[in-house]
């Protein structure tokens, strides 16, 4: 066997040896929608206060949705527009700690991107400390609302945090 052919054989064997075994790329759980590196679920079957919505999302290993960009807001509002429910959906934004200082719950950081509706946030009756994606004739603009109001909500979790089950054989050991 000539040297060149041996080299080709060796590299071919090494190539096979180091070919990565693809177990499966992360995907969103059934019923969740993927956008960018997040998964979202739109909970419309149960009406919850803002605090209850937080707990509900936490039980799903998720958080009440946090909207950092216009692109993310577009995705969510387009989805709500298609579903055409005309309802408001809680998001993970509150000014309960300092009035008119709107913080995302998971980071406690002030929101940089916001998309408030006309004359919002208005802290109506001095009672509105939680935010939602509201229905102002169309979906997408935000409103501050009384946190005790029971309404729909959206949970978000990282795509990478979703579990991918490897093939049974790889679990051994
Ligand atoms: Ca987000
Ligand atoms: Ca307020
Ligand atoms: Ca308001």
PDB file of C-alpha atoms and ligand atoms in Angstrom:
ATOM      1  CA  UNK A   1       0.000   0.000   0.000  1.00  0.00           C
ATOM      2  CA  UNK A   2       1.479   3.337  -0.963  1.00  0.00           C
ATOM      3  CA  UNK A   3       2.072   5.971   1.688  1.00  0.00           C
ATOM      4  CA  UNK A   4      -0.465   8.413   0.250  1.00  0.00           C
ATOM      5  CA  UNK A   5      -3.218   5.798   0.331  1.00  0.00           C
ATOM      6  CA  UNK A   6      -2.334   4.862   3.933  1.00  0.00           C
ATOM      7  CA  UNK A   7      -2.583   8.540   4.916  1.00  0.00           C
ATOM      8  CA  UNK A   8      -5.971   8.823   3.283  1.00  0.00           C
ATOM      9  CA  UNK A   9      -7.135   5.726   5.156  1.00  0.00           C
ATOM     10  CA  UNK A  10      -5.815   7.001   8.497  1.00  0.00           C
ATOM     11  CA  UNK A  11      -7.457  10.413   8.084  1.00  0.00           C
ATOM     12  CA  UNK A  12     -10.697   8.791   6.989  1.00  0.00           C
ATOM     13  CA  UNK A  13     -10.664   6.614  10.114  1.00  0.00           C
ATOM     14  CA  UNK A  14      -9.852   9.592  12.351  1.00  0.00           C
ATOM     15  CA  UNK A  15     -12.627  11.532  10.682  1.00  0.00           C
ATOM     16  CA  UNK A  16     -15.109   8.809  11.569  1.00  0.00           C
ATOM     17  CA  UNK A  17     -13.720   8.623  15.095  1.00  0.00           C
ATOM     18  CA  UNK A  18     -14.151  12.346  15.739  1.00  0.00           C
ATOM     19  CA  UNK A  19     -17.427  12.865  13.910  1.00  0.00           C
ATOM     20  CA  UNK A  20     -19.558  14.507  16.617  1.00  0.00           C
ATOM     21  CA  UNK A  21     -22.516  12.425  17.700  1.00  0.00           C
ATOM     22  CA  UNK A  22     -25.531  14.716  17.341  1.00  0.00           C
ATOM     23  CA  UNK A  23     -27.888  13.918  20.188  1.00  0.00           C
ATOM     24  CA  UNK A  24     -30.467  16.479  19.078  1.00  0.00           C
ATOM     25  CA  UNK A  25     -30.612  20.256  19.104  1.00  0.00           C
ATOM     26  CA  UNK A  26     -32.628  21.945  21.830  1.00  0.00           C
ATOM     27  CA  UNK A  27     -36.249  22.509  20.993  1.00  0.00           C
ATOM     28  CA  UNK A  28     -39.161  24.118  22.794  1.00  0.00           C
ATOM     29  CA  UNK A  29     -41.515  21.904  24.796  1.00  0.00           C
ATOM     30  CA  UNK A  30     -44.794  20.909  23.150  1.00  0.00           C
ATOM     31  CA  UNK A  31     -47.185  23.858  23.056  1.00  0.00           C
ATOM     32  CA  UNK A  32     -44.408  26.466  23.338  1.00  0.00           C
ATOM     33  CA  UNK A  33     -43.308  28.763  20.503  1.00  0.00           C
ATOM     34  CA  UNK A  34     -39.697  29.488  19.658  1.00  0.00           C
ATOM     35  CA  UNK A  35     -38.365  32.918  18.797  1.00  0.00           C
ATOM     36  CA  UNK A  36     -34.620  33.641  18.874  1.00  0.00           C
ATOM     37  CA  UNK A  37     -33.131  31.834  21.860  1.00  0.00           C
ATOM     38  CA  UNK A  38     -36.357  31.740  23.889  1.00  0.00           C
ATOM     39  CA  UNK A  39     -39.478  29.611  24.152  1.00  0.00           C
ATOM     40  CA  UNK A  40     -42.843  31.212  24.915  1.00  0.00           C
ATOM     41  CA  UNK A  41     -46.166  29.862  26.085  1.00  0.00           C
ATOM     42  CA  UNK A  42     -49.367  31.920  25.960  1.00  0.00           C
ATOM     43  CA  UNK A  43     -51.573  31.018  28.898  1.00  0.00           C
ATOM     44  CA  UNK A  44     -55.172  31.844  28.070  1.00  0.00           C
ATOM     45  CA  UNK A  45     -56.968  28.940  29.759  1.00  0.00           C
ATOM     46  CA  UNK A  46     -56.601  30.360  33.250  1.00  0.00           C
ATOM     47  CA  UNK A  47     -56.890  33.931  34.532  1.00  0.00           C
ATOM     48  CA  UNK A  48     -54.355  34.931  37.156  1.00  0.00           C
ATOM     49  CA  UNK A  49     -53.274  37.966  39.153  1.00  0.00           C
ATOM     50  CA  UNK A  50     -49.784  39.184  38.290  1.00  0.00           C
ATOM     51  CA  UNK A  51     -48.288  37.386  41.338  1.00  0.00           C
ATOM     52  CA  UNK A  52     -50.150  34.169  40.529  1.00  0.00           C
ATOM     53  CA  UNK A  53     -48.935  34.413  36.924  1.00  0.00           C
ATOM     54  CA  UNK A  54     -45.345  34.720  38.237  1.00  0.00           C
ATOM     55  CA  UNK A  55     -45.775  31.525  40.287  1.00  0.00           C
ATOM     56  CA  UNK A  56     -47.437  29.704  37.402  1.00  0.00           C
ATOM     57  CA  UNK A  57     -44.497  30.473  35.078  1.00  0.00           C
ATOM     58  CA  UNK A  58     -42.015  29.496  37.788  1.00  0.00           C
ATOM     59  CA  UNK A  59     -43.732  26.115  38.118  1.00  0.00           C
ATOM     60  CA  UNK A  60     -43.045  25.656  34.403  1.00  0.00           C
ATOM     61  CA  UNK A  61     -39.323  26.413  35.010  1.00  0.00           C
ATOM     62  CA  UNK A  62     -39.912  29.712  33.217  1.00  0.00           C
ATOM     63  CA  UNK A  63     -40.443  33.388  34.037  1.00  0.00           C
ATOM     64  CA  UNK A  64     -43.179  35.873  33.272  1.00  0.00           C
ATOM     65  CA  UNK A  65     -42.117  37.148  29.849  1.00  0.00           C
ATOM     66  CA  UNK A  66     -39.488  39.899  29.760  1.00  0.00           C
ATOM     67  CA  UNK A  67     -39.444  41.914  26.534  1.00  0.00           C
ATOM     68  CA  UNK A  68     -36.022  43.410  25.900  1.00  0.00           C
ATOM     69  CA  UNK A  69     -36.294  44.348  22.220  1.00  0.00           C
ATOM     70  CA  UNK A  70     -38.717  45.646  19.622  1.00  0.00           C
ATOM     71  CA  UNK A  71     -38.169  42.414  17.698  1.00  0.00           C
ATOM     72  CA  UNK A  72     -39.335  40.347  20.680  1.00  0.00           C
ATOM     73  CA  UNK A  73     -42.348  42.641  21.175  1.00  0.00           C
ATOM     74  CA  UNK A  74     -43.234  42.266  17.471  1.00  0.00           C
ATOM     75  CA  UNK A  75     -43.111  38.498  17.698  1.00  0.00           C
ATOM     76  CA  UNK A  76     -45.414  38.453  20.732  1.00  0.00           C
ATOM     77  CA  UNK A  77     -47.873  41.030  19.411  1.00  0.00           C
ATOM     78  CA  UNK A  78     -48.040  39.314  15.991  1.00  0.00           C
ATOM     79  CA  UNK A  79     -48.850  36.072  17.736  1.00  0.00           C
ATOM     80  CA  UNK A  80     -51.575  37.732  19.844  1.00  0.00           C
ATOM     81  CA  UNK A  81     -52.926  39.467  16.745  1.00  0.00           C
ATOM     82  CA  UNK A  82     -53.256  36.110  14.958  1.00  0.00           C
ATOM     83  CA  UNK A  83     -54.976  34.557  17.967  1.00  0.00           C
ATOM     84  CA  UNK A  84     -57.272  37.624  17.965  1.00  0.00           C
ATOM     85  CA  UNK A  85     -58.363  37.242  21.557  1.00  0.00           C
ATOM     86  CA  UNK A  86     -58.439  40.950  22.327  1.00  0.00           C
ATOM     87  CA  UNK A  87     -57.232  40.254  25.867  1.00  0.00           C
ATOM     88  CA  UNK A  88     -54.407  41.692  27.974  1.00  0.00           C
ATOM     89  CA  UNK A  89     -51.416  39.520  28.870  1.00  0.00           C
ATOM     90  CA  UNK A  90     -49.247  40.070  31.956  1.00  0.00           C
ATOM     91  CA  UNK A  91     -45.511  40.617  31.430  1.00  0.00           C
ATOM     92  CA  UNK A  92     -42.761  40.439  34.089  1.00  0.00           C
ATOM     93  CA  UNK A  93     -42.472  44.210  34.575  1.00  0.00           C
ATOM     94  CA  UNK A  94     -43.368  46.068  37.784  1.00  0.00           C
ATOM     95  CA  UNK A  95     -42.972  49.430  39.525  1.00  0.00           C
ATOM     96  CA  UNK A  96     -44.134  48.051  42.885  1.00  0.00           C
ATOM     97  CA  UNK A  97     -40.777  48.817  44.533  1.00  0.00           C
ATOM     98  CA  UNK A  98     -40.362  52.433  43.371  1.00  0.00           C
ATOM     99  CA  UNK A  99     -43.270  54.202  41.705  1.00  0.00           C
ATOM    100  CA  UNK A 100     -42.595  54.781  38.012  1.00  0.00           C
ATOM    101  CA  UNK A 101     -39.307  52.848  38.069  1.00  0.00           C
ATOM    102  CA  UNK A 102     -40.134  49.859  35.882  1.00  0.00           C
ATOM    103  CA  UNK A 103     -38.010  46.799  36.655  1.00  0.00           C
ATOM    104  CA  UNK A 104     -37.886  43.386  34.982  1.00  0.00           C
ATOM    105  CA  UNK A 105     -38.463  40.833  37.736  1.00  0.00           C
ATOM    106  CA  UNK A 106     -35.721  38.286  36.983  1.00  0.00           C
ATOM    107  CA  UNK A 107     -32.909  40.870  36.805  1.00  0.00           C
ATOM    108  CA  UNK A 108     -34.299  43.747  38.909  1.00  0.00           C
ATOM    109  CA  UNK A 109     -32.946  45.976  36.121  1.00  0.00           C
ATOM    110  CA  UNK A 110     -34.789  48.984  34.790  1.00  0.00           C
ATOM    111  CA  UNK A 111     -36.395  48.377  31.378  1.00  0.00           C
ATOM    112  CA  UNK A 112     -34.381  49.958  28.565  1.00  0.00           C
ATOM    113  CA  UNK A 113     -36.842  49.125  25.792  1.00  0.00           C
ATOM    114  CA  UNK A 114     -40.504  49.949  26.524  1.00  0.00           C
ATOM    115  CA  UNK A 115     -43.590  50.195  24.317  1.00  0.00           C
ATOM    116  CA  UNK A 116     -46.207  51.981  26.439  1.00  0.00           C
ATOM    117  CA  UNK A 117     -49.607  52.763  24.977  1.00  0.00           C
ATOM    118  CA  UNK A 118     -51.034  56.290  24.821  1.00  0.00           C
ATOM    119  CA  UNK A 119     -50.914  58.085  28.221  1.00  0.00           C
ATOM    120  CA  UNK A 120     -49.428  54.979  29.882  1.00  0.00           C
ATOM    121  CA  UNK A 121     -48.181  54.224  32.436  1.00  0.00           C
ATOM    122  CA  UNK A 122     -50.789  56.356  34.248  1.00  0.00           C
ATOM    123  CA  UNK A 123     -50.868  54.613  37.657  1.00  0.00           C
ATOM    124  CA  UNK A 124     -54.656  54.933  37.566  1.00  0.00           C
ATOM    125  CA  UNK A 125     -56.216  55.390  41.047  1.00  0.00           C
ATOM    126  CA  UNK A 126     -52.631  55.067  42.388  1.00  0.00           C
ATOM    127  CA  UNK A 127     -53.181  51.320  42.068  1.00  0.00           C
ATOM    128  CA  UNK A 128     -51.317  50.208  38.927  1.00  0.00           C
ATOM    129  CA  UNK A 129     -47.910  48.627  39.549  1.00  0.00           C
ATOM    130  CA  UNK A 130     -47.835  45.721  37.071  1.00  0.00           C
ATOM    131  CA  UNK A 131     -47.509  45.806  33.293  1.00  0.00           C
ATOM    132  CA  UNK A 132     -49.224  43.932  30.499  1.00  0.00           C
ATOM    133  CA  UNK A 133     -49.292  43.766  26.718  1.00  0.00           C
ATOM    134  CA  UNK A 134     -52.675  45.359  26.365  1.00  0.00           C
ATOM    135  CA  UNK A 135     -55.308  45.418  23.670  1.00  0.00           C
ATOM    136  CA  UNK A 136     -55.678  49.017  22.440  1.00  0.00           C
ATOM    137  CA  UNK A 137     -57.733  48.039  19.384  1.00  0.00           C
ATOM    138  CA  UNK A 138     -54.666  46.038  18.415  1.00  0.00           C
ATOM    139  CA  UNK A 139     -52.095  44.064  20.364  1.00  0.00           C
ATOM    140  CA  UNK A 140     -48.574  45.164  21.221  1.00  0.00           C
ATOM    141  CA  UNK A 141     -48.711  48.328  23.342  1.00  0.00           C
ATOM    142  CA  UNK A 142     -48.101  48.138  27.076  1.00  0.00           C
ATOM    143  CA  UNK A 143     -50.273  49.321  29.949  1.00  0.00           C
ATOM    144  CA  UNK A 144     -49.857  49.474  33.720  1.00  0.00           C
ATOM    145  CA  UNK A 145     -52.655  47.656  35.505  1.00  0.00           C
ATOM    146  CA  UNK A 146     -53.794  46.775  39.032  1.00  0.00           C
ATOM    147  CA  UNK A 147     -51.679  43.703  39.946  1.00  0.00           C
ATOM    148  CA  UNK A 148     -54.737  41.928  41.410  1.00  0.00           C
ATOM    149  CA  UNK A 149     -56.568  41.925  38.079  1.00  0.00           C
ATOM    150  CA  UNK A 150     -57.058  38.384  36.806  1.00  0.00           C
ATOM    151  CA  UNK A 151     -55.927  38.029  33.232  1.00  0.00           C
ATOM    152  CA  UNK A 152     -53.941  36.015  30.714  1.00  0.00           C
ATOM    153  CA  UNK A 153     -50.142  35.928  30.705  1.00  0.00           C
ATOM    154  CA  UNK A 154     -47.070  34.782  28.775  1.00  0.00           C
ATOM    155  CA  UNK A 155     -44.171  32.716  30.164  1.00  0.00           C
ATOM    156  CA  UNK A 156     -40.670  32.672  28.672  1.00  0.00           C
ATOM    157  CA  UNK A 157     -37.748  30.310  29.133  1.00  0.00           C
ATOM    158  CA  UNK A 158     -34.322  29.875  27.526  1.00  0.00           C
ATOM    159  CA  UNK A 159     -34.266  27.524  24.578  1.00  0.00           C
ATOM    160  CA  UNK A 160     -31.016  26.037  25.874  1.00  0.00           C
ATOM    161  CA  UNK A 161     -32.560  25.235  29.266  1.00  0.00           C
ATOM    162  CA  UNK A 162     -35.068  22.894  27.658  1.00  0.00           C
ATOM    163  CA  UNK A 163     -34.081  19.267  28.183  1.00  0.00           C
ATOM    164  CA  UNK A 164     -33.173  17.153  25.222  1.00  0.00           C
ATOM    165  CA  UNK A 165     -33.429  13.464  26.015  1.00  0.00           C
ATOM    166  CA  UNK A 166     -30.504  11.552  24.500  1.00  0.00           C
ATOM    167  CA  UNK A 167     -31.042   8.130  22.882  1.00  0.00           C
ATOM    168  CA  UNK A 168     -31.541   5.385  25.506  1.00  0.00           C
ATOM    169  CA  UNK A 169     -28.145   3.708  24.787  1.00  0.00           C
ATOM    170  CA  UNK A 170     -26.219   6.837  25.808  1.00  0.00           C
ATOM    171  CA  UNK A 171     -27.894   6.973  29.204  1.00  0.00           C
ATOM    172  CA  UNK A 172     -26.139   3.761  30.336  1.00  0.00           C
ATOM    173  CA  UNK A 173     -23.258   4.292  32.730  1.00  0.00           C
TER     174      UNK A 173
HETATM  175 CA1  LIG B   1     -37.061  38.065  26.628  1.00  0.00          CA
HETATM  176 CA1  LIG B   2     -47.374  52.338  39.525  1.00  0.00          CA
HETATM  177 CA1  LIG B   3     -52.770  52.148  33.133  1.00  0.00          CA
END
